[in-house]
mmCIF file of C-alpha atoms in Angstrom:
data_model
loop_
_atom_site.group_PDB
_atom_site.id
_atom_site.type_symbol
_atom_site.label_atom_id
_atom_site.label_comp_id
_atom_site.label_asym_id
_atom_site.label_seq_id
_atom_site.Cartn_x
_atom_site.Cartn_y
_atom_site.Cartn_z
ATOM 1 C CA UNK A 1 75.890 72.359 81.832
ATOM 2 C CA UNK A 2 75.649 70.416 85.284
ATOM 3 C CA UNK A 3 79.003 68.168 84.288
ATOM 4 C CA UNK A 4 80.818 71.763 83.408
ATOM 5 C CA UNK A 5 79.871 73.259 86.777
ATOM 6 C CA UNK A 6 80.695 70.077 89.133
ATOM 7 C CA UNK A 7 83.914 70.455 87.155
ATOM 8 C CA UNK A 8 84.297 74.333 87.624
ATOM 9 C CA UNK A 9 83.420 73.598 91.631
ATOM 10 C CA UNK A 10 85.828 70.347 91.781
ATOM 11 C CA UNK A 11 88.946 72.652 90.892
ATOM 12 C CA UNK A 12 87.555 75.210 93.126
ATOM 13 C CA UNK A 13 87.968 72.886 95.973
ATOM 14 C CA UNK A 14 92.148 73.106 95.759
ATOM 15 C CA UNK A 15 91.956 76.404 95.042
ATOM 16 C CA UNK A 16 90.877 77.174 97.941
ATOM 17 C CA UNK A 17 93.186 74.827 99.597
ATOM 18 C CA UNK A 18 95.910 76.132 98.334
ATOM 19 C CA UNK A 19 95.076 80.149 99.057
ATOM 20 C CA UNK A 20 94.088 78.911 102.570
ATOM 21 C CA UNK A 21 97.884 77.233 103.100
ATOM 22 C CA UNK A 22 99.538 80.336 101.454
ATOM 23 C CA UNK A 23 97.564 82.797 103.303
ATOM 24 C CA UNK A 24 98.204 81.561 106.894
ATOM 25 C CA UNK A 25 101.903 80.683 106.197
ATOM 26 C CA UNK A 26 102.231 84.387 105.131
ATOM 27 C CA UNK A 27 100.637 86.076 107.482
ATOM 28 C CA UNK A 28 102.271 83.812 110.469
ATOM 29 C CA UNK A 29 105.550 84.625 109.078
ATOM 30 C CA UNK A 30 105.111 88.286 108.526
ATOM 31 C CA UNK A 31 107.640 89.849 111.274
ATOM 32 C CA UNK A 32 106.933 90.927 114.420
ATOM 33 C CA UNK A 33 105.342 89.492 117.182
ATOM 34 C CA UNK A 34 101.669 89.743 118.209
ATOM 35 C CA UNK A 35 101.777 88.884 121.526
ATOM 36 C CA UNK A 36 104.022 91.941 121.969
ATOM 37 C CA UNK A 37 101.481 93.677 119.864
ATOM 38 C CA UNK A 38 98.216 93.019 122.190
ATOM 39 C CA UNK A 39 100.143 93.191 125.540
ATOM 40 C CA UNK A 40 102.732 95.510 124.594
ATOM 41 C CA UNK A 41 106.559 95.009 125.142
ATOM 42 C CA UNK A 42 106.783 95.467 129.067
ATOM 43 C CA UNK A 43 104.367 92.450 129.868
ATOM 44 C CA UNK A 44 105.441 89.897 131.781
ATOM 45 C CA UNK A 45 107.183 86.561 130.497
ATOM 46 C CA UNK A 46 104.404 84.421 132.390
ATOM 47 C CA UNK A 47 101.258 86.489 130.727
ATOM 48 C CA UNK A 48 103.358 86.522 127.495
ATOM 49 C CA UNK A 49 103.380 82.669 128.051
ATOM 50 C CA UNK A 50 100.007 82.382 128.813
ATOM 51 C CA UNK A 51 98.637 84.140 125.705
ATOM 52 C CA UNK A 52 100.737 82.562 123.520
ATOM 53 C CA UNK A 53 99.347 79.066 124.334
ATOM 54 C CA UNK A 54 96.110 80.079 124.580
ATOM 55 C CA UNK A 55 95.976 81.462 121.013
ATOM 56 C CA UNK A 56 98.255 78.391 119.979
ATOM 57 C CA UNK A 57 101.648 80.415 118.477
ATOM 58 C CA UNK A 58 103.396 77.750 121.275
ATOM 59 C CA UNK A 59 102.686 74.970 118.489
ATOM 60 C CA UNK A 60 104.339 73.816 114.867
ATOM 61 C CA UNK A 61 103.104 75.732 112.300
ATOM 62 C CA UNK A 62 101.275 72.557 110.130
ATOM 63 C CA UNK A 63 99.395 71.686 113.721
ATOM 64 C CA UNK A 64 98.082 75.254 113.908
ATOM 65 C CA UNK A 65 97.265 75.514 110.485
ATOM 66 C CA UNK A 66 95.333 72.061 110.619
ATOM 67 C CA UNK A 67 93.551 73.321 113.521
ATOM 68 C CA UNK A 68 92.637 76.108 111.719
ATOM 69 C CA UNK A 69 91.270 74.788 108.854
ATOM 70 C CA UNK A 70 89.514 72.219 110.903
ATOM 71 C CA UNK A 71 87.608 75.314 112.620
ATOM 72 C CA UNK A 72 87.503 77.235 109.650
ATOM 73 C CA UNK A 73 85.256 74.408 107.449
ATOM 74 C CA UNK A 74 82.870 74.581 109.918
ATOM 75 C CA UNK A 75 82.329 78.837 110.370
ATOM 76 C CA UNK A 76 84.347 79.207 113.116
ATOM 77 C CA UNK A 77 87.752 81.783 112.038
ATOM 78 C CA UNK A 78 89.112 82.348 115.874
ATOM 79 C CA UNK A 79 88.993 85.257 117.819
ATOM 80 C CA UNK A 80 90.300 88.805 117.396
ATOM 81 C CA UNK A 81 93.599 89.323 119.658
ATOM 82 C CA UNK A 82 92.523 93.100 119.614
ATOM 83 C CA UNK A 83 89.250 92.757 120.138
ATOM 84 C CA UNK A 84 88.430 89.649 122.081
ATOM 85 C CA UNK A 85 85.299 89.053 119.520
ATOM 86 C CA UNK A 86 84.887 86.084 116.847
ATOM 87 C CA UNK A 87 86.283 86.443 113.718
ATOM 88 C CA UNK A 88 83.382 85.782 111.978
ATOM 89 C CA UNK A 89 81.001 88.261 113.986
ATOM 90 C CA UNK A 90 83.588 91.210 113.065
ATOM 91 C CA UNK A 91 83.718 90.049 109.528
ATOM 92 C CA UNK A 92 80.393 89.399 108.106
ATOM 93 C CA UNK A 93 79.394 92.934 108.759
ATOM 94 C CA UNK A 94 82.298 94.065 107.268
ATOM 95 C CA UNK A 95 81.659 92.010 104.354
ATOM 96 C CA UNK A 96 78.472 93.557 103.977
ATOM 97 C CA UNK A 97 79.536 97.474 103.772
ATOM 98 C CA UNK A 98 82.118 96.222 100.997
ATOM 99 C CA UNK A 99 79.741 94.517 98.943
ATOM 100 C CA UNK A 100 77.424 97.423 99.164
ATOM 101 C CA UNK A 101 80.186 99.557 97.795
ATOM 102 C CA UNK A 102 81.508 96.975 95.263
ATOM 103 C CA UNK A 103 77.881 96.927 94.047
ATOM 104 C CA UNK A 104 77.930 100.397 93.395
ATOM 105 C CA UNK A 105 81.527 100.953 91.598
ATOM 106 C CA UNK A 106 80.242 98.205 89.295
ATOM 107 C CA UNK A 107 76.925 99.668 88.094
ATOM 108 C CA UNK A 108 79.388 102.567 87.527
ATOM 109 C CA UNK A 109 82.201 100.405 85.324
ATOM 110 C CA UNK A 110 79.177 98.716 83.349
ATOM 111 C CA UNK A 111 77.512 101.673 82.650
ATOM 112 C CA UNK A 112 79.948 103.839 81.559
ATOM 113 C CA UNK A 113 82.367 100.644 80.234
ATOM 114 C CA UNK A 114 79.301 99.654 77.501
ATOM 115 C CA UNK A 115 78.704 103.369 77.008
ATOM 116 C CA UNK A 116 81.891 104.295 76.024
ATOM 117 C CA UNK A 117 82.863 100.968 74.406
ATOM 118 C CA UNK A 118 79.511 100.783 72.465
ATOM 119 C CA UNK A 119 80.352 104.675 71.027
ATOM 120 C CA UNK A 120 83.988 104.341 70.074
ATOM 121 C CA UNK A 121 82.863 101.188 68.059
ATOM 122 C CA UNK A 122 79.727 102.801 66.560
ATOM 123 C CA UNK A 123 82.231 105.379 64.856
ATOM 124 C CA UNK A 124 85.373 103.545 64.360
ATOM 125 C CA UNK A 125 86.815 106.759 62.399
ATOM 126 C CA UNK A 126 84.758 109.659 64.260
ATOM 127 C CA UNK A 127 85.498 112.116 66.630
ATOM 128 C CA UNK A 128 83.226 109.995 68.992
ATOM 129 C CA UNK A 129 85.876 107.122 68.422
ATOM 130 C CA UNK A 130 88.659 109.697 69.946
ATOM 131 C CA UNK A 131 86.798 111.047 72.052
ATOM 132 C CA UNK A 132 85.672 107.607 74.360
ATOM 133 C CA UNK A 133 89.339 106.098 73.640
ATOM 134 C CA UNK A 134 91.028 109.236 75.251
ATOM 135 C CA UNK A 135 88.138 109.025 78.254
ATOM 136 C CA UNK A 136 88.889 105.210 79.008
ATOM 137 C CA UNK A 137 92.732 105.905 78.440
ATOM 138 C CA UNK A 138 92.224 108.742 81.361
ATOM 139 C CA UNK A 139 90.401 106.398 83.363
ATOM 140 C CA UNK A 140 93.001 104.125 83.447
ATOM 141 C CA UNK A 141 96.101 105.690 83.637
ATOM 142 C CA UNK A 142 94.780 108.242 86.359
ATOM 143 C CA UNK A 143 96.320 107.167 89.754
ATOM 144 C CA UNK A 144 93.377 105.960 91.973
ATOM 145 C CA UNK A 145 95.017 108.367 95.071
ATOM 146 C CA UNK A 146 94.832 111.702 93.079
ATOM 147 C CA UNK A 147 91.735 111.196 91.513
ATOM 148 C CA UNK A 148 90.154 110.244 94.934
ATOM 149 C CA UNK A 149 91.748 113.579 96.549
ATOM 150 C CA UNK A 150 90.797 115.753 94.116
ATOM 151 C CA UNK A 151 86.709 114.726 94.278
ATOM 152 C CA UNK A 152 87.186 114.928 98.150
ATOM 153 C CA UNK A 153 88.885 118.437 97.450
ATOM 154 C CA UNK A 154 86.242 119.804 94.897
ATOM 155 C CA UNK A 155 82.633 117.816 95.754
ATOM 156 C CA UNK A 156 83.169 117.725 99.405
ATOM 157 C CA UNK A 157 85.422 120.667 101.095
ATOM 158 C CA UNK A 158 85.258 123.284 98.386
ATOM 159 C CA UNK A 159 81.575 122.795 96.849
ATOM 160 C CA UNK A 160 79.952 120.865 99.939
ATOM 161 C CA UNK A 161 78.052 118.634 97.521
ATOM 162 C CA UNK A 162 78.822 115.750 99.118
ATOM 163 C CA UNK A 163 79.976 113.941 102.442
ATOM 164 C CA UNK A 164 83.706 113.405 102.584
ATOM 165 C CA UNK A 165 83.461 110.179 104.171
ATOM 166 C CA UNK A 166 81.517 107.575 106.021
ATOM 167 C CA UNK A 167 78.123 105.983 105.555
ATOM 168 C CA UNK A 168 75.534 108.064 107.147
ATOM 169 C CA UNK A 169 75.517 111.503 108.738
ATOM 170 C CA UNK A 170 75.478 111.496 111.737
ATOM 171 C CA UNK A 171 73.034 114.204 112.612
ATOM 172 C CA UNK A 172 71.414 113.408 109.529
ATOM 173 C CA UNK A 173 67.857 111.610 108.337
ATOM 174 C CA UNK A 174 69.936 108.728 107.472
ATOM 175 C CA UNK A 175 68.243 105.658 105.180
ATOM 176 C CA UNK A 176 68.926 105.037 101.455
ATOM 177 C CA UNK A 177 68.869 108.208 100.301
ATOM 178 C CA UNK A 178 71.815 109.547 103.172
ATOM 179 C CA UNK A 179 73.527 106.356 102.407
ATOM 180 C CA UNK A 180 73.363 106.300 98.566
ATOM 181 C CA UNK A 181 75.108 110.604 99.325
ATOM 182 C CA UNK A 182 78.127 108.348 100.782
ATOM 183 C CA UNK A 183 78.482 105.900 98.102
ATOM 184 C CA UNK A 184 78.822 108.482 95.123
ATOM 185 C CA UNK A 185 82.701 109.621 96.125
ATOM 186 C CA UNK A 186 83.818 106.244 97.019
ATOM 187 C CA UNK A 187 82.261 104.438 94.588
ATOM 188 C CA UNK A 188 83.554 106.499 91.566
ATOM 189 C CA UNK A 189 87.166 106.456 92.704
ATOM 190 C CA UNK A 190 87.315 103.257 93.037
ATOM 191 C CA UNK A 191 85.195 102.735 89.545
ATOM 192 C CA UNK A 192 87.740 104.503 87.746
ATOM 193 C CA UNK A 193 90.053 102.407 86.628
ATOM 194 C CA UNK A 194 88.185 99.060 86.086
ATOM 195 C CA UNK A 195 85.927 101.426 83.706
ATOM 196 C CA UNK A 196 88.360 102.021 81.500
ATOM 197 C CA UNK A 197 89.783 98.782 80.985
ATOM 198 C CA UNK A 198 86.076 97.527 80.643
ATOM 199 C CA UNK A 199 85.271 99.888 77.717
ATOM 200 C CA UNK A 200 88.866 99.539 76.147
ATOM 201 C CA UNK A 201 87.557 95.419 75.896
ATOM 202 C CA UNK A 202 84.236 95.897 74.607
ATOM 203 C CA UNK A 203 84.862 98.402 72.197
ATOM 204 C CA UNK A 204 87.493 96.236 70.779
ATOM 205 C CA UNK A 205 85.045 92.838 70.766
ATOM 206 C CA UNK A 206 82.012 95.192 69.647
ATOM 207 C CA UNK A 207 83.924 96.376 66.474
ATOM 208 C CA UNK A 208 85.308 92.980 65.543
ATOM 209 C CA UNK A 209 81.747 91.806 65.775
ATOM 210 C CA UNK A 210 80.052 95.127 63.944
ATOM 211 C CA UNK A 211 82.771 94.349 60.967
ATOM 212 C CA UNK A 212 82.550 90.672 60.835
ATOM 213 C CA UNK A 213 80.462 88.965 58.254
ATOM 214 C CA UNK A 214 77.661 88.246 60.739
ATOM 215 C CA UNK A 215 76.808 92.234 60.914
ATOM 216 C CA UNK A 216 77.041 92.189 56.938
ATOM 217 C CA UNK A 217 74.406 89.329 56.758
ATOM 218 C CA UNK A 218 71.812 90.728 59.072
ATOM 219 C CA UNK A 219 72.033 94.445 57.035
ATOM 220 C CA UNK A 220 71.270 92.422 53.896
ATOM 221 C CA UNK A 221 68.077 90.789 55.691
ATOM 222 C CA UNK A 222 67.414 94.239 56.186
ATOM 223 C CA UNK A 223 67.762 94.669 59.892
ATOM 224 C CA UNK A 224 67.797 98.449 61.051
ATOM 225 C CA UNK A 225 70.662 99.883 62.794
ATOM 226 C CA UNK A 226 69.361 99.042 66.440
ATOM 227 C CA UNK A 227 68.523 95.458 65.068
ATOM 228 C CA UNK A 228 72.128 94.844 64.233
ATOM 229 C CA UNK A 229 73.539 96.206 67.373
ATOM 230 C CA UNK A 230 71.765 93.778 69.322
ATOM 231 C CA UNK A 231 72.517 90.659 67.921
ATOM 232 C CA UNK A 232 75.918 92.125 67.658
ATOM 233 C CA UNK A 233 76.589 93.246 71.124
ATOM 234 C CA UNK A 234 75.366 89.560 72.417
ATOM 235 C CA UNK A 235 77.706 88.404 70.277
ATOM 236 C CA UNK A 236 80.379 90.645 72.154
ATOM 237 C CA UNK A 237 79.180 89.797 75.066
ATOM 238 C CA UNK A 238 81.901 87.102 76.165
ATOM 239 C CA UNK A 239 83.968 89.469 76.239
ATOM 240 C CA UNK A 240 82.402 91.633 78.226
ATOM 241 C CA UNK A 241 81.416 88.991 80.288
ATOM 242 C CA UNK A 242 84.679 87.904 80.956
ATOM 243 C CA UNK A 243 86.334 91.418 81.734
ATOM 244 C CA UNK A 244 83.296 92.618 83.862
ATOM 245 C CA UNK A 245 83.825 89.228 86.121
ATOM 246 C CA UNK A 246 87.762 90.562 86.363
ATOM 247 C CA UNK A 247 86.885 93.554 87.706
ATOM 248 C CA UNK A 248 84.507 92.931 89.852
ATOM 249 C CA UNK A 249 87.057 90.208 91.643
ATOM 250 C CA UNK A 250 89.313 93.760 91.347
ATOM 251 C CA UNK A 251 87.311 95.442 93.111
ATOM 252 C CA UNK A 252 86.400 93.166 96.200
ATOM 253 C CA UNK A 253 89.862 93.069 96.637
ATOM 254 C CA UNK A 254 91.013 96.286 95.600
ATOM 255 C CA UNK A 255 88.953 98.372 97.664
ATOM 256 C CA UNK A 256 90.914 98.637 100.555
ATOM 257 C CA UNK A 257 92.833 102.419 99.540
ATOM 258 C CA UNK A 258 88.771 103.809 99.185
ATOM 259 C CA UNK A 259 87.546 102.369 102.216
ATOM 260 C CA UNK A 260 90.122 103.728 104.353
ATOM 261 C CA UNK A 261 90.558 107.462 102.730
ATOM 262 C CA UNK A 262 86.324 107.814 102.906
ATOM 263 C CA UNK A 263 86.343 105.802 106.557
ATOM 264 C CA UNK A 264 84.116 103.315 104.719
ATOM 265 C CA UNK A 265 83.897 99.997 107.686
ATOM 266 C CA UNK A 266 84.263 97.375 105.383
ATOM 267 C CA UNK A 267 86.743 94.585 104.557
ATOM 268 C CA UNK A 268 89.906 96.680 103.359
ATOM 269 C CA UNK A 269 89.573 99.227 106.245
ATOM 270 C CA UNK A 270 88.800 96.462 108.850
ATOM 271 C CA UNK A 271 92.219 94.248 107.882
ATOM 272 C CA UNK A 272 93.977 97.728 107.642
ATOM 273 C CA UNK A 273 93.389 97.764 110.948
ATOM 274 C CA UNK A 274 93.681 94.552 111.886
ATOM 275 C CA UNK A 275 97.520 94.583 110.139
ATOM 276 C CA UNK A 276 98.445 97.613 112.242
ATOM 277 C CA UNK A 277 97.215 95.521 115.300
ATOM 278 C CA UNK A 278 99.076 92.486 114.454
ATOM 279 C CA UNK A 279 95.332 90.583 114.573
ATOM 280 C CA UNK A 280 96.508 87.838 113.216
ATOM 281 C CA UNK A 281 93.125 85.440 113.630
ATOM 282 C CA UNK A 282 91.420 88.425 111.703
ATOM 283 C CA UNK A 283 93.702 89.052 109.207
ATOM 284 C CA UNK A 284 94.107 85.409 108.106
ATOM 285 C CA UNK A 285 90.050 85.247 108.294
ATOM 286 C CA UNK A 286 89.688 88.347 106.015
ATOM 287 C CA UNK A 287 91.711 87.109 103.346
ATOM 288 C CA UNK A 288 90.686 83.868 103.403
ATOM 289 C CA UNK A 289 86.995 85.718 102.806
ATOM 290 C CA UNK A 290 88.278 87.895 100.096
ATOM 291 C CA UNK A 291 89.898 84.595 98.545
ATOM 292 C CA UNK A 292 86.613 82.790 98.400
ATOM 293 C CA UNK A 293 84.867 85.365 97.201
ATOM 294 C CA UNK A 294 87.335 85.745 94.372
ATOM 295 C CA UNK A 295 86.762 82.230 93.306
ATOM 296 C CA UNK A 296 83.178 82.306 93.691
ATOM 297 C CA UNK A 297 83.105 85.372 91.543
ATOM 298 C CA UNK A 298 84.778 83.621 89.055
ATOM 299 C CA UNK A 299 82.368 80.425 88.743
ATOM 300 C CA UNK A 300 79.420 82.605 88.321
ATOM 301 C CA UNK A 301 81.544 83.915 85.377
ATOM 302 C CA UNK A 302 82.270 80.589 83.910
ATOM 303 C CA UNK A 303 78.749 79.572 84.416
ATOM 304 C CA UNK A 304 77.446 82.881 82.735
ATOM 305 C CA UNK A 305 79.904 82.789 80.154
ATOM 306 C CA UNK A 306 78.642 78.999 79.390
ATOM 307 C CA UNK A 307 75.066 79.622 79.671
ATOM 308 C CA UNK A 308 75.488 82.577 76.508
ATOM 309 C CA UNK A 309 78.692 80.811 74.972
ATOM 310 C CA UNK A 310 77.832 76.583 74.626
ATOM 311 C CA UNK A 311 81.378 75.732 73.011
ATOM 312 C CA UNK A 312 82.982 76.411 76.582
ATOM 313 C CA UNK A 313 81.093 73.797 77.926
ATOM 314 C CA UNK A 314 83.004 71.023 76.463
#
């Protein structure tokens, strides 16, 4: 188990070399010009100069990217042209608020991903088969945009169950219970989708497992129903493994449409803002976050996946 994790973290290590190179070669080429950006287009040519060198766009693009990385192993991203603050001190809070929110959209895919899975393979030839394929088929096929308006439209402006956007009220008690108020709308929008795909997966491995000869053996030991669907849905649970770890890289990344309809401050909203800016320092710090995060999201799934699965160890 240790050799397949050094091995998981030694390919890691380009990885993140490589998404590092790509990501500030993209964004520095993106058009348009950020000095113009933060000072506007009638500054002069000498505080245009001045800027320029002091945020280092008057140098090669390797040298700059060099120095960056040299700053970046050791915590330090740059400062924010539009704000004047570290990268890493607008960030981290950011990161925060997004996590918070990725927690809660994947308690919801998990949930209702096993629950509807776990049905439509308990009755392969029922009604309840139909009735959780046609609810994950919905799920995903429903554009994220609609589905997000229309809760807005019915929970918050037309009933007034819930808050239409932010994290606390702000006349309000506030603590968990405000907070937890702001999370329901964002968090099921942006649920949605992984959800489906989730239970579409584990329905499938659940009712390879529930007809393989496995399930057959344990009824003839005389196992009861429950029994059975235990050691069968551990079985299944690569799978589920595997596609739960793929969303949940989805939705760190693919929050950023939620956060900024429900004016939720985390990572999406915050480089949203920081690509309208032209922030480049931020914007090249907040996907090289997003980037690690992706890859360590995906080690914990490898080393899950080989803690319940021993053959992918070798």
């Amino acid at each position: 188990m240790t050799r397949f994790l050094l091995r998981r973290l030694l390919l890691a290590v380009p990885t993140l070399l490589g998404v590092s190179a790509v990501v500030f070669a993209t964004v520095a080429l993106v058009p348009g010009d950020p000095v113009t950006a933060f000072l506007g287009p009638g500054a002069p040519a000498e505080a245009r100069q001045a800027l320029a060198e002091r945020i280092g766009l008057d140098r090669p693009l390797p040298v700059r990217y060099l120095d960056w990385l040299g700053h970046a192993l050791t915590g330090d991203l740059g400062t924010s042209t539009s704000t004047q603050r570290p990268v890493a001190a607008l960030l981290l809070p950011a990161l925060g608020q997004t996590l918070t929110l990725t927690a809660a959209a994947f308690a919801l895919v998990l949930l209702g991903g096993v629950l509807l899975g776990t049905l439509g393979a308990l009755r392969p030839h029922g009604w309840t088969r139909r009735l959780s394929g046609a609810a994950a088929t919905l799920a995903v096929s429903a554009p994220q945009y609609s589905v997000a308006l229309l809760l807005t439209a019915v929970l918050a402006v037309h009933w007034r169950l819930l808050p239409a956007g932010g994290t606390h009220d702000a006349f309000g008690p506030g603590g968990t219970g405000d907070l937890l108020r702001h999370l329901v709308l964002p968090a099921t929008a942006a649920a949605l989708v992984p959800l489906g795909l989730t239970a579409k997966v584990h329905r499938a491995a659940l009712s390879g497992v529930l007809a393989s000869d496995l399930a057959d053996g344990l009824r003839a030991r005389g196992l009861g129903r429950a029994a059975v669907l235990r050691h069968c849905a551990h079985n299944a649970s690569p799978a589920l493994l595997t596609i739960g770890g793929l969303q949940l890289a989805y939705l760190l990344e693919g929050v950023v449409f939620v956060e900024t309809l429900y004016a939720w401050p985390g990572l999406g909203r915050l480089l949203y803002d920081a690509l309208t800016a032209r922030d480049l320092p931020l914007v090249q710090g907040g996907v090289l976050l997003v980037a690690t995060a992706f890859v360590g999201v995906n080690l914990l799934v490898d080393a899950a996946h080989a803690a319940i699965d021993p053959r992918v160890r070798s």
